[in-house]
């Protein structure tokens, strides 16, 4: 099991990669990054891109189905509490602290702890997501919500939450791995 602080540092690096991807599209270059969009891209990057494919669900292992799609609750809490190492958070957006690029405070996070070279795994997961659909980063947060609402794992967990008269339910990792894989609005 990954410590929450390590997960937050891993997300911080992932967010940097999302910004680089966004900035590769001139029409979005340097725009503020919406919190909701970051959460949806996190889910899509962490999830396997094909049946039996690799994923980051051993790192980002605490997804809940919520009304606006899957949410990694530990990352969500860090965002809400403005505890990202390289970013500040306001009402709607996550913005890089002045001239801050992610620098791991905990080098063991990147090379050990039984879950491999996380730096490369995160970069590979974001690159795999770009290959699945380069235009995902161009979509607004609610278009990404629409995509995540089409994942069967989210639907099953929300059905359970509604049955229990709750607003959210845990999405088991195996359910996400076995879910339909949807990366576009078609």
mmCIF file of N, CA and C in Angstrom, residues 37-166:
data_model
loop_
_atom_site.group_PDB
_atom_site.id
_atom_site.type_symbol
_atom_site.label_atom_id
_atom_site.label_comp_id
_atom_site.label_asym_id
_atom_site.label_seq_id
_atom_site.Cartn_x
_atom_site.Cartn_y
_atom_site.Cartn_z
ATOM 1 N N UNK A 37 -11.105 18.713 -14.150
ATOM 2 C CA UNK A 37 -10.420 18.140 -15.313
ATOM 3 C C UNK A 37 -9.216 17.303 -14.869
ATOM 4 N N UNK A 38 -8.468 17.810 -13.905
ATOM 5 C CA UNK A 38 -7.305 17.072 -13.397
ATOM 6 C C UNK A 38 -7.731 15.737 -12.794
ATOM 7 N N UNK A 39 -8.843 15.730 -12.054
ATOM 8 C CA UNK A 39 -9.321 14.488 -11.431
ATOM 9 C C UNK A 39 -9.765 13.466 -12.477
ATOM 10 N N UNK A 40 -10.400 13.924 -13.554
ATOM 11 C CA UNK A 40 -10.858 12.997 -14.599
ATOM 12 C C UNK A 40 -9.656 12.448 -15.382
ATOM 13 N N UNK A 41 -8.691 13.315 -15.695
ATOM 14 C CA UNK A 41 -7.499 12.832 -16.402
ATOM 15 C C UNK A 41 -6.698 11.877 -15.527
ATOM 16 N N UNK A 42 -6.656 12.133 -14.217
ATOM 17 C CA UNK A 42 -5.990 11.204 -13.301
ATOM 18 C C UNK A 42 -6.604 9.815 -13.421
ATOM 19 N N UNK A 43 -7.927 9.727 -13.366
ATOM 20 C CA UNK A 43 -8.581 8.425 -13.487
ATOM 21 C C UNK A 43 -8.230 7.760 -14.817
ATOM 22 N N UNK A 44 -8.349 8.497 -15.900
ATOM 23 C CA UNK A 44 -8.096 7.915 -17.224
ATOM 24 C C UNK A 44 -6.630 7.509 -17.395
ATOM 25 N N UNK A 45 -5.717 8.251 -16.784
ATOM 26 C CA UNK A 45 -4.293 7.884 -16.864
ATOM 27 C C UNK A 45 -3.976 6.679 -15.983
ATOM 28 N N UNK A 46 -4.600 6.602 -14.811
ATOM 29 C CA UNK A 46 -4.305 5.512 -13.867
ATOM 30 C C UNK A 46 -4.902 4.186 -14.318
ATOM 31 N N UNK A 47 -6.026 4.239 -14.994
ATOM 32 C CA UNK A 47 -6.729 3.019 -15.412
ATOM 33 C C UNK A 47 -5.983 2.319 -16.546
ATOM 34 N N UNK A 48 -6.148 0.993 -16.659
ATOM 35 C CA UNK A 48 -5.514 0.286 -17.781
ATOM 36 C C UNK A 48 -6.126 0.746 -19.101
ATOM 37 N N UNK A 49 -5.306 0.813 -20.133
ATOM 38 C CA UNK A 49 -5.792 1.290 -21.429
ATOM 39 C C UNK A 49 -6.375 0.167 -22.272
ATOM 40 N N UNK A 50 -6.123 -1.068 -21.867
ATOM 41 C CA UNK A 50 -6.666 -2.227 -22.572
ATOM 42 C C UNK A 50 -6.843 -3.353 -21.573
ATOM 43 N N UNK A 51 -7.634 -4.345 -21.933
ATOM 44 C CA UNK A 51 -7.879 -5.469 -21.028
ATOM 45 C C UNK A 51 -6.553 -6.133 -20.661
ATOM 46 N N UNK A 52 -6.273 -6.244 -19.373
ATOM 47 C CA UNK A 52 -5.038 -6.871 -18.912
ATOM 48 C C UNK A 52 -3.811 -5.984 -19.027
ATOM 49 N N UNK A 53 -3.981 -4.727 -19.450
ATOM 50 C CA UNK A 53 -2.850 -3.820 -19.610
ATOM 51 C C UNK A 53 -2.351 -3.297 -18.280
ATOM 52 N N UNK A 54 -1.211 -2.637 -18.321
ATOM 53 C CA UNK A 54 -0.632 -2.083 -17.094
ATOM 54 C C UNK A 54 -1.433 -0.855 -16.656
ATOM 55 N N UNK A 55 -1.301 -0.512 -15.391
ATOM 56 C CA UNK A 55 -2.030 0.624 -14.847
ATOM 57 C C UNK A 55 -1.287 1.171 -13.641
ATOM 58 N N UNK A 56 -1.845 2.204 -13.060
ATOM 59 C CA UNK A 56 -1.288 2.820 -11.848
ATOM 60 C C UNK A 56 -2.219 2.634 -10.658
ATOM 61 N N UNK A 57 -3.056 1.618 -10.705
ATOM 62 C CA UNK A 57 -4.049 1.419 -9.655
ATOM 63 C C UNK A 57 -3.457 0.851 -8.369
ATOM 64 N N UNK A 58 -2.186 0.476 -8.390
ATOM 65 C CA UNK A 58 -1.510 0.121 -7.143
ATOM 66 C C UNK A 58 -1.035 1.374 -6.412
ATOM 67 N N UNK A 59 -0.938 2.491 -7.125
ATOM 68 C CA UNK A 59 -0.552 3.771 -6.536
ATOM 69 C C UNK A 59 -1.812 4.570 -6.203
ATOM 70 N N UNK A 60 -2.634 4.787 -7.218
ATOM 71 C CA UNK A 60 -3.891 5.520 -7.064
ATOM 72 C C UNK A 60 -4.977 4.479 -6.819
ATOM 73 N N UNK A 61 -5.120 4.088 -5.561
ATOM 74 C CA UNK A 61 -5.887 2.893 -5.193
ATOM 75 C C UNK A 61 -7.123 3.190 -4.354
ATOM 76 N N UNK A 62 -7.588 4.436 -4.397
ATOM 77 C CA UNK A 62 -8.697 4.805 -3.524
ATOM 78 C C UNK A 62 -9.750 5.610 -4.298
ATOM 79 N N UNK A 63 -10.208 5.035 -5.412
ATOM 80 C CA UNK A 63 -11.215 5.705 -6.240
ATOM 81 C C UNK A 63 -12.608 5.462 -5.688
ATOM 82 N N UNK A 64 -13.405 6.520 -5.715
ATOM 83 C CA UNK A 64 -14.815 6.455 -5.347
ATOM 84 C C UNK A 64 -15.645 6.958 -6.518
ATOM 85 N N UNK A 65 -16.765 6.304 -6.749
ATOM 86 C CA UNK A 65 -17.727 6.809 -7.722
ATOM 87 C C UNK A 65 -18.493 7.936 -7.047
ATOM 88 N N UNK A 66 -18.478 9.100 -7.690
ATOM 89 C CA UNK A 66 -19.192 10.265 -7.183
ATOM 90 C C UNK A 66 -20.014 10.837 -8.339
ATOM 91 N N UNK A 67 -20.910 11.752 -8.073
ATOM 92 C CA UNK A 67 -21.779 12.242 -9.147
ATOM 93 C C UNK A 67 -21.046 12.748 -10.394
ATOM 94 N N UNK A 68 -19.863 13.346 -10.246
ATOM 95 C CA UNK A 68 -19.112 13.832 -11.402
ATOM 96 C C UNK A 68 -18.043 12.847 -11.870
ATOM 97 N N UNK A 69 -18.222 11.573 -11.573
ATOM 98 C CA UNK A 69 -17.297 10.547 -12.054
ATOM 99 C C UNK A 69 -16.375 10.049 -10.965
ATOM 100 N N UNK A 70 -15.411 9.190 -11.353
ATOM 101 C CA UNK A 70 -14.473 8.623 -10.384
ATOM 102 C C UNK A 70 -13.561 9.689 -9.779
ATOM 103 N N UNK A 71 -13.307 9.567 -8.482
ATOM 104 C CA UNK A 71 -12.454 10.507 -7.759
ATOM 105 C C UNK A 71 -11.500 9.715 -6.873
ATOM 106 N N UNK A 72 -10.199 9.983 -7.021
ATOM 107 C CA UNK A 72 -9.205 9.388 -6.123
ATOM 108 C C UNK A 72 -9.261 10.248 -4.869
ATOM 109 N N UNK A 73 -9.840 9.700 -3.830
ATOM 110 C CA UNK A 73 -10.218 10.503 -2.670
ATOM 111 C C UNK A 73 -9.014 11.080 -1.920
ATOM 112 N N UNK A 74 -7.897 10.364 -1.874
ATOM 113 C CA UNK A 74 -6.706 10.903 -1.198
ATOM 114 C C UNK A 74 -6.163 12.118 -1.951
ATOM 115 N N UNK A 75 -6.143 12.031 -3.279
ATOM 116 C CA UNK A 75 -5.694 13.163 -4.099
ATOM 117 C C UNK A 75 -6.694 14.304 -3.979
ATOM 118 N N UNK A 76 -7.967 13.990 -4.036
ATOM 119 C CA UNK A 76 -9.018 15.007 -3.896
ATOM 120 C C UNK A 76 -8.854 15.777 -2.581
ATOM 121 N N UNK A 77 -8.635 15.056 -1.501
ATOM 122 C CA UNK A 77 -8.461 15.711 -0.197
ATOM 123 C C UNK A 77 -7.236 16.611 -0.183
ATOM 124 N N UNK A 78 -6.145 16.164 -0.805
ATOM 125 C CA UNK A 78 -4.932 16.994 -0.872
ATOM 126 C C UNK A 78 -5.192 18.259 -1.683
ATOM 127 N N UNK A 79 -5.956 18.126 -2.761
ATOM 128 C CA UNK A 79 -6.311 19.300 -3.564
ATOM 129 C C UNK A 79 -7.169 20.249 -2.731
ATOM 130 N N UNK A 80 -8.179 19.718 -2.077
ATOM 131 C CA UNK A 80 -9.086 20.547 -1.275
ATOM 132 C C UNK A 80 -8.346 21.261 -0.146
ATOM 133 N N UNK A 81 -7.316 20.611 0.380
ATOM 134 C CA UNK A 81 -6.540 21.188 1.491
ATOM 135 C C UNK A 81 -5.329 21.978 0.996
ATOM 136 N N UNK A 82 -5.195 22.137 -0.334
ATOM 137 C CA UNK A 82 -4.089 22.877 -0.950
ATOM 138 C C UNK A 82 -2.732 22.339 -0.488
ATOM 139 N N UNK A 83 -2.565 21.009 -0.597
ATOM 140 C CA UNK A 83 -1.345 20.360 -0.125
ATOM 141 C C UNK A 83 -0.522 19.739 -1.249
ATOM 142 N N UNK A 84 -0.636 20.268 -2.468
ATOM 143 C CA UNK A 84 0.207 19.772 -3.563
ATOM 144 C C UNK A 84 1.562 20.470 -3.487
ATOM 145 N N UNK A 85 2.659 19.722 -3.620
ATOM 146 C CA UNK A 85 3.988 20.322 -3.450
ATOM 147 C C UNK A 85 4.318 21.455 -4.422
ATOM 148 N N UNK A 86 3.923 21.333 -5.699
ATOM 149 C CA UNK A 86 4.332 22.310 -6.705
ATOM 150 C C UNK A 86 3.206 23.203 -7.199
ATOM 151 N N UNK A 87 2.030 23.081 -6.598
ATOM 152 C CA UNK A 87 0.857 23.796 -7.103
ATOM 153 C C UNK A 87 0.089 24.454 -5.967
ATOM 154 N N UNK A 88 -0.599 25.525 -6.324
ATOM 155 C CA UNK A 88 -1.549 26.142 -5.414
ATOM 156 C C UNK A 88 -2.944 25.859 -5.965
ATOM 157 N N UNK A 89 -3.907 25.876 -5.084
ATOM 158 C CA UNK A 89 -5.265 25.533 -5.460
ATOM 159 C C UNK A 89 -6.184 26.672 -5.047
ATOM 160 N N UNK A 90 -7.061 27.060 -5.984
ATOM 161 C CA UNK A 90 -8.100 28.012 -5.619
ATOM 162 C C UNK A 90 -9.449 27.374 -5.916
ATOM 163 N N UNK A 91 -10.485 28.151 -5.947
ATOM 164 C CA UNK A 91 -11.846 27.630 -6.069
ATOM 165 C C UNK A 91 -12.005 26.614 -7.198
ATOM 166 N N UNK A 92 -11.574 26.932 -8.402
ATOM 167 C CA UNK A 92 -11.782 26.055 -9.558
ATOM 168 C C UNK A 92 -10.503 25.490 -10.159
ATOM 169 N N UNK A 93 -9.358 26.109 -9.869
ATOM 170 C CA UNK A 93 -8.152 25.794 -10.629
ATOM 171 C C UNK A 93 -6.979 25.360 -9.759
ATOM 172 N N UNK A 94 -6.080 24.641 -10.416
ATOM 173 C CA UNK A 94 -4.790 24.259 -9.840
ATOM 174 C C UNK A 94 -3.749 24.995 -10.678
ATOM 175 N N UNK A 95 -2.898 25.777 -10.023
ATOM 176 C CA UNK A 95 -1.900 26.544 -10.755
ATOM 177 C C UNK A 95 -0.512 26.283 -10.178
ATOM 178 N N UNK A 96 0.449 26.214 -11.071
ATOM 179 C CA UNK A 96 1.832 25.968 -10.659
ATOM 180 C C UNK A 96 2.341 27.131 -9.825
ATOM 181 N N UNK A 97 3.039 26.775 -8.749
ATOM 182 C CA UNK A 97 3.723 27.810 -7.976
ATOM 183 C C UNK A 97 4.792 28.401 -8.884
ATOM 184 N N UNK A 98 5.146 29.625 -8.686
ATOM 185 C CA UNK A 98 6.081 30.316 -9.566
ATOM 186 C C UNK A 98 7.331 29.473 -9.799
ATOM 187 N N UNK A 99 7.586 29.186 -11.065
ATOM 188 C CA UNK A 99 8.783 28.460 -11.498
ATOM 189 C C UNK A 99 9.011 27.135 -10.778
ATOM 190 N N UNK A 100 7.970 26.500 -10.333
ATOM 191 C CA UNK A 100 8.108 25.208 -9.657
ATOM 192 C C UNK A 100 7.902 24.075 -10.644
ATOM 193 N N UNK A 101 8.877 23.225 -10.769
ATOM 194 C CA UNK A 101 8.714 21.953 -11.454
ATOM 195 C C UNK A 101 8.846 20.890 -10.390
ATOM 196 N N UNK A 102 8.199 19.767 -10.620
ATOM 197 C CA UNK A 102 8.211 18.732 -9.602
ATOM 198 C C UNK A 102 9.628 18.236 -9.350
ATOM 199 N N UNK A 103 10.026 18.243 -8.097
ATOM 200 C CA UNK A 103 11.304 17.694 -7.656
ATOM 201 C C UNK A 103 10.981 16.752 -6.507
ATOM 202 N N UNK A 104 11.172 15.455 -6.706
ATOM 203 C CA UNK A 104 10.778 14.524 -5.639
ATOM 204 C C UNK A 104 11.537 14.782 -4.350
ATOM 205 N N UNK A 105 10.773 14.883 -3.277
ATOM 206 C CA UNK A 105 11.389 15.021 -1.961
ATOM 207 C C UNK A 105 11.827 13.669 -1.449
ATOM 208 N N UNK A 106 11.172 12.645 -1.936
ATOM 209 C CA UNK A 106 11.390 11.299 -1.432
ATOM 210 C C UNK A 106 11.877 10.421 -2.580
ATOM 211 N N UNK A 107 13.196 10.333 -2.758
ATOM 212 C CA UNK A 107 13.720 9.600 -3.901
ATOM 213 C C UNK A 107 13.379 8.114 -3.859
ATOM 214 N N UNK A 108 13.107 7.571 -2.690
ATOM 215 C CA UNK A 108 12.695 6.165 -2.620
ATOM 216 C C UNK A 108 11.379 5.952 -3.362
ATOM 217 N N UNK A 109 10.561 6.986 -3.435
ATOM 218 C CA UNK A 109 9.303 6.899 -4.163
ATOM 219 C C UNK A 109 9.544 6.520 -5.619
ATOM 220 N N UNK A 110 10.606 7.026 -6.180
ATOM 221 C CA UNK A 110 10.844 6.852 -7.617
ATOM 222 C C UNK A 110 11.589 5.570 -7.937
ATOM 223 N N UNK A 111 12.251 4.949 -6.978
ATOM 224 C CA UNK A 111 13.101 3.813 -7.326
ATOM 225 C C UNK A 111 12.840 2.553 -6.535
ATOM 226 N N UNK A 112 12.028 2.595 -5.538
ATOM 227 C CA UNK A 112 11.900 1.408 -4.708
ATOM 228 C C UNK A 112 10.510 1.198 -4.178
ATOM 229 N N UNK A 113 10.457 0.731 -2.955
ATOM 230 C CA UNK A 113 9.222 0.494 -2.236
ATOM 231 C C UNK A 113 8.354 -0.580 -2.863
ATOM 232 N N UNK A 114 8.899 -1.404 -3.742
ATOM 233 C CA UNK A 114 8.138 -2.527 -4.255
ATOM 234 C C UNK A 114 7.177 -2.196 -5.378
ATOM 235 N N UNK A 115 7.134 -0.948 -5.837
ATOM 236 C CA UNK A 115 6.261 -0.669 -6.966
ATOM 237 C C UNK A 115 6.997 -0.029 -8.129
ATOM 238 N N UNK A 116 8.279 -0.353 -8.241
ATOM 239 C CA UNK A 116 9.030 -0.017 -9.446
ATOM 240 C C UNK A 116 9.394 1.448 -9.570
ATOM 241 N N UNK A 117 9.858 1.789 -10.733
ATOM 242 C CA UNK A 117 10.290 3.139 -11.040
ATOM 243 C C UNK A 117 9.062 3.990 -11.361
ATOM 244 N N UNK A 118 8.502 4.595 -10.365
ATOM 245 C CA UNK A 118 7.235 5.313 -10.495
ATOM 246 C C UNK A 118 7.323 6.476 -11.472
ATOM 247 N N UNK A 119 8.434 7.157 -11.489
ATOM 248 C CA UNK A 119 8.632 8.278 -12.411
ATOM 249 C C UNK A 119 8.345 7.829 -13.844
ATOM 250 N N UNK A 120 8.955 6.732 -14.259
ATOM 251 C CA UNK A 120 8.742 6.222 -15.619
ATOM 252 C C UNK A 120 7.337 5.672 -15.806
ATOM 253 N N UNK A 121 6.798 5.018 -14.796
ATOM 254 C CA UNK A 121 5.444 4.464 -14.906
ATOM 255 C C UNK A 121 4.406 5.566 -15.109
ATOM 256 N N UNK A 122 4.551 6.661 -14.388
ATOM 257 C CA UNK A 122 3.605 7.770 -14.535
ATOM 258 C C UNK A 122 3.742 8.389 -15.918
ATOM 259 N N UNK A 123 4.961 8.648 -16.324
ATOM 260 C CA UNK A 123 5.189 9.223 -17.666
ATOM 261 C C UNK A 123 4.625 8.303 -18.744
ATOM 262 N N UNK A 124 4.858 6.991 -18.606
ATOM 263 C CA UNK A 124 4.330 6.032 -19.585
ATOM 264 C C UNK A 124 2.806 6.010 -19.589
ATOM 265 N N UNK A 125 2.188 6.091 -18.425
ATOM 266 C CA UNK A 125 0.721 6.072 -18.344
ATOM 267 C C UNK A 125 0.124 7.304 -19.023
ATOM 268 N N UNK A 126 0.720 8.474 -18.808
ATOM 269 C CA UNK A 126 0.222 9.690 -19.459
ATOM 270 C C UNK A 126 0.450 9.595 -20.967
ATOM 271 N N UNK A 127 1.612 9.104 -21.385
ATOM 272 C CA UNK A 127 1.871 8.934 -22.823
ATOM 273 C C UNK A 127 0.915 7.929 -23.452
ATOM 274 N N UNK A 128 0.612 6.851 -22.741
ATOM 275 C CA UNK A 128 -0.353 5.868 -23.247
ATOM 276 C C UNK A 128 -1.735 6.490 -23.400
ATOM 277 N N UNK A 129 -2.108 7.347 -22.464
ATOM 278 C CA UNK A 129 -3.398 8.023 -22.553
ATOM 279 C C UNK A 129 -3.422 8.951 -23.762
ATOM 280 N N UNK A 130 -2.337 9.672 -23.991
ATOM 281 C CA UNK A 130 -2.254 10.541 -25.172
ATOM 282 C C UNK A 130 -2.398 9.721 -26.450
ATOM 283 N N UNK A 131 -1.771 8.538 -26.484
ATOM 284 C CA UNK A 131 -1.885 7.677 -27.670
ATOM 285 C C UNK A 131 -3.314 7.190 -27.867
ATOM 286 N N UNK A 132 -4.017 6.922 -26.775
ATOM 287 C CA UNK A 132 -5.414 6.485 -26.864
ATOM 288 C C UNK A 132 -6.280 7.583 -27.462
ATOM 289 N N UNK A 133 -6.038 8.826 -27.024
ATOM 290 C CA UNK A 133 -6.827 9.948 -27.530
ATOM 291 C C UNK A 133 -6.081 11.246 -27.235
ATOM 292 N N UNK A 134 -5.318 11.719 -28.193
ATOM 293 C CA UNK A 134 -4.525 12.943 -28.063
ATOM 294 C C UNK A 134 -5.391 14.143 -27.687
ATOM 295 N N UNK A 135 -6.652 14.131 -28.071
ATOM 296 C CA UNK A 135 -7.521 15.291 -27.869
ATOM 297 C C UNK A 135 -8.196 15.332 -26.494
ATOM 298 N N UNK A 136 -7.971 14.332 -25.652
ATOM 299 C CA UNK A 136 -8.578 14.347 -24.311
ATOM 300 C C UNK A 136 -8.264 15.624 -23.552
ATOM 301 N N UNK A 137 -7.043 16.092 -23.648
ATOM 302 C CA UNK A 137 -6.631 17.280 -22.904
ATOM 303 C C UNK A 137 -7.339 18.540 -23.416
ATOM 304 N N UNK A 138 -7.882 18.479 -24.637
ATOM 305 C CA UNK A 138 -8.606 19.622 -25.199
ATOM 306 C C UNK A 138 -10.052 19.695 -24.705
ATOM 307 N N UNK A 139 -10.552 18.578 -24.168
ATOM 308 C CA UNK A 139 -11.934 18.536 -23.703
ATOM 309 C C UNK A 139 -12.082 19.317 -22.407
ATOM 310 N N UNK A 140 -13.269 19.852 -22.204
ATOM 311 C CA UNK A 140 -13.497 20.526 -20.927
ATOM 312 C C UNK A 140 -13.828 19.479 -19.859
ATOM 313 N N UNK A 141 -13.883 19.916 -18.628
ATOM 314 C CA UNK A 141 -14.077 18.992 -17.506
ATOM 315 C C UNK A 141 -15.363 18.189 -17.648
ATOM 316 N N UNK A 142 -16.431 18.812 -18.112
ATOM 317 C CA UNK A 142 -17.706 18.104 -18.180
ATOM 318 C C UNK A 142 -17.755 17.101 -19.329
ATOM 319 N N UNK A 143 -16.992 17.339 -20.382
ATOM 320 C CA UNK A 143 -16.866 16.330 -21.437
ATOM 321 C C UNK A 143 -16.101 15.120 -20.903
ATOM 322 N N UNK A 144 -15.100 15.358 -20.070
ATOM 323 C CA UNK A 144 -14.368 14.250 -19.445
ATOM 324 C C UNK A 144 -15.258 13.511 -18.450
ATOM 325 N N UNK A 145 -16.114 14.233 -17.739
ATOM 326 C CA UNK A 145 -17.082 13.596 -16.838
ATOM 327 C C UNK A 145 -17.965 12.654 -17.649
ATOM 328 N N UNK A 146 -18.428 13.116 -18.803
ATOM 329 C CA UNK A 146 -19.277 12.290 -19.662
ATOM 330 C C UNK A 146 -18.571 10.992 -20.058
ATOM 331 N N UNK A 147 -17.290 11.082 -20.359
ATOM 332 C CA UNK A 147 -16.524 9.876 -20.706
ATOM 333 C C UNK A 147 -16.452 8.934 -19.510
ATOM 334 N N UNK A 148 -16.111 9.451 -18.339
ATOM 335 C CA UNK A 148 -15.968 8.564 -17.175
ATOM 336 C C UNK A 148 -17.302 7.976 -16.742
ATOM 337 N N UNK A 149 -18.392 8.648 -17.045
ATOM 338 C CA UNK A 149 -19.712 8.107 -16.722
ATOM 339 C C UNK A 149 -20.061 6.903 -17.590
ATOM 340 N N UNK A 150 -19.313 6.693 -18.646
ATOM 341 C CA UNK A 150 -19.569 5.554 -19.534
ATOM 342 C C UNK A 150 -18.784 4.306 -19.112
ATOM 343 N N UNK A 151 -17.924 4.436 -18.112
ATOM 344 C CA UNK A 151 -17.182 3.276 -17.613
ATOM 345 C C UNK A 151 -18.118 2.428 -16.753
ATOM 346 N N UNK A 152 -18.161 1.139 -17.008
ATOM 347 C CA UNK A 152 -19.077 0.257 -16.268
ATOM 348 C C UNK A 152 -18.738 0.208 -14.785
ATOM 349 N N UNK A 153 -17.476 0.336 -14.416
ATOM 350 C CA UNK A 153 -17.109 0.315 -12.989
ATOM 351 C C UNK A 153 -17.725 1.497 -12.247
ATOM 352 N N UNK A 154 -17.757 2.662 -12.868
ATOM 353 C CA UNK A 154 -18.387 3.824 -12.244
ATOM 354 C C UNK A 154 -19.895 3.592 -12.123
ATOM 355 N N UNK A 155 -20.511 3.085 -13.185
ATOM 356 C CA UNK A 155 -21.961 2.842 -13.169
ATOM 357 C C UNK A 155 -22.356 1.846 -12.090
ATOM 358 N N UNK A 156 -21.607 0.761 -11.958
ATOM 359 C CA UNK A 156 -21.931 -0.236 -10.926
ATOM 360 C C UNK A 156 -21.807 0.360 -9.530
ATOM 361 N N UNK A 157 -20.736 1.110 -9.298
ATOM 362 C CA UNK A 157 -20.536 1.702 -7.972
ATOM 363 C C UNK A 157 -21.609 2.753 -7.674
ATOM 364 N N UNK A 158 -21.995 3.556 -8.655
ATOM 365 C CA UNK A 158 -23.047 4.554 -8.427
ATOM 366 C C UNK A 158 -24.394 3.881 -8.202
ATOM 367 N N UNK A 159 -24.671 2.784 -8.916
ATOM 368 C CA UNK A 159 -25.908 2.034 -8.666
ATOM 369 C C UNK A 159 -25.947 1.549 -7.222
ATOM 370 N N UNK A 160 -24.800 1.058 -6.729
ATOM 371 C CA UNK A 160 -24.718 0.599 -5.346
ATOM 372 C C UNK A 160 -24.926 1.771 -4.383
ATOM 373 N N UNK A 161 -24.298 2.902 -4.673
ATOM 374 C CA UNK A 161 -24.455 4.086 -3.815
ATOM 375 C C UNK A 161 -25.920 4.513 -3.752
ATOM 376 N N UNK A 162 -26.575 4.538 -4.892
ATOM 377 C CA UNK A 162 -27.997 4.915 -4.912
ATOM 378 C C UNK A 162 -28.837 3.911 -4.130
ATOM 379 N N UNK A 163 -28.537 2.624 -4.292
ATOM 380 C CA UNK A 163 -29.253 1.590 -3.544
ATOM 381 C C UNK A 163 -29.095 1.807 -2.040
ATOM 382 N N UNK A 164 -27.897 2.200 -1.627
ATOM 383 C CA UNK A 164 -27.610 2.444 -0.207
ATOM 384 C C UNK A 164 -28.016 3.860 0.234
ATOM 385 N N UNK A 165 -28.580 4.620 -0.704
ATOM 386 C CA UNK A 165 -29.003 6.001 -0.441
ATOM 387 C C UNK A 165 -27.827 6.882 -0.006
ATOM 388 N N UNK A 166 -26.695 6.709 -0.738
ATOM 389 C CA UNK A 166 -25.492 7.488 -0.492
ATOM 390 C C UNK A 166 -25.111 8.226 -1.776
#
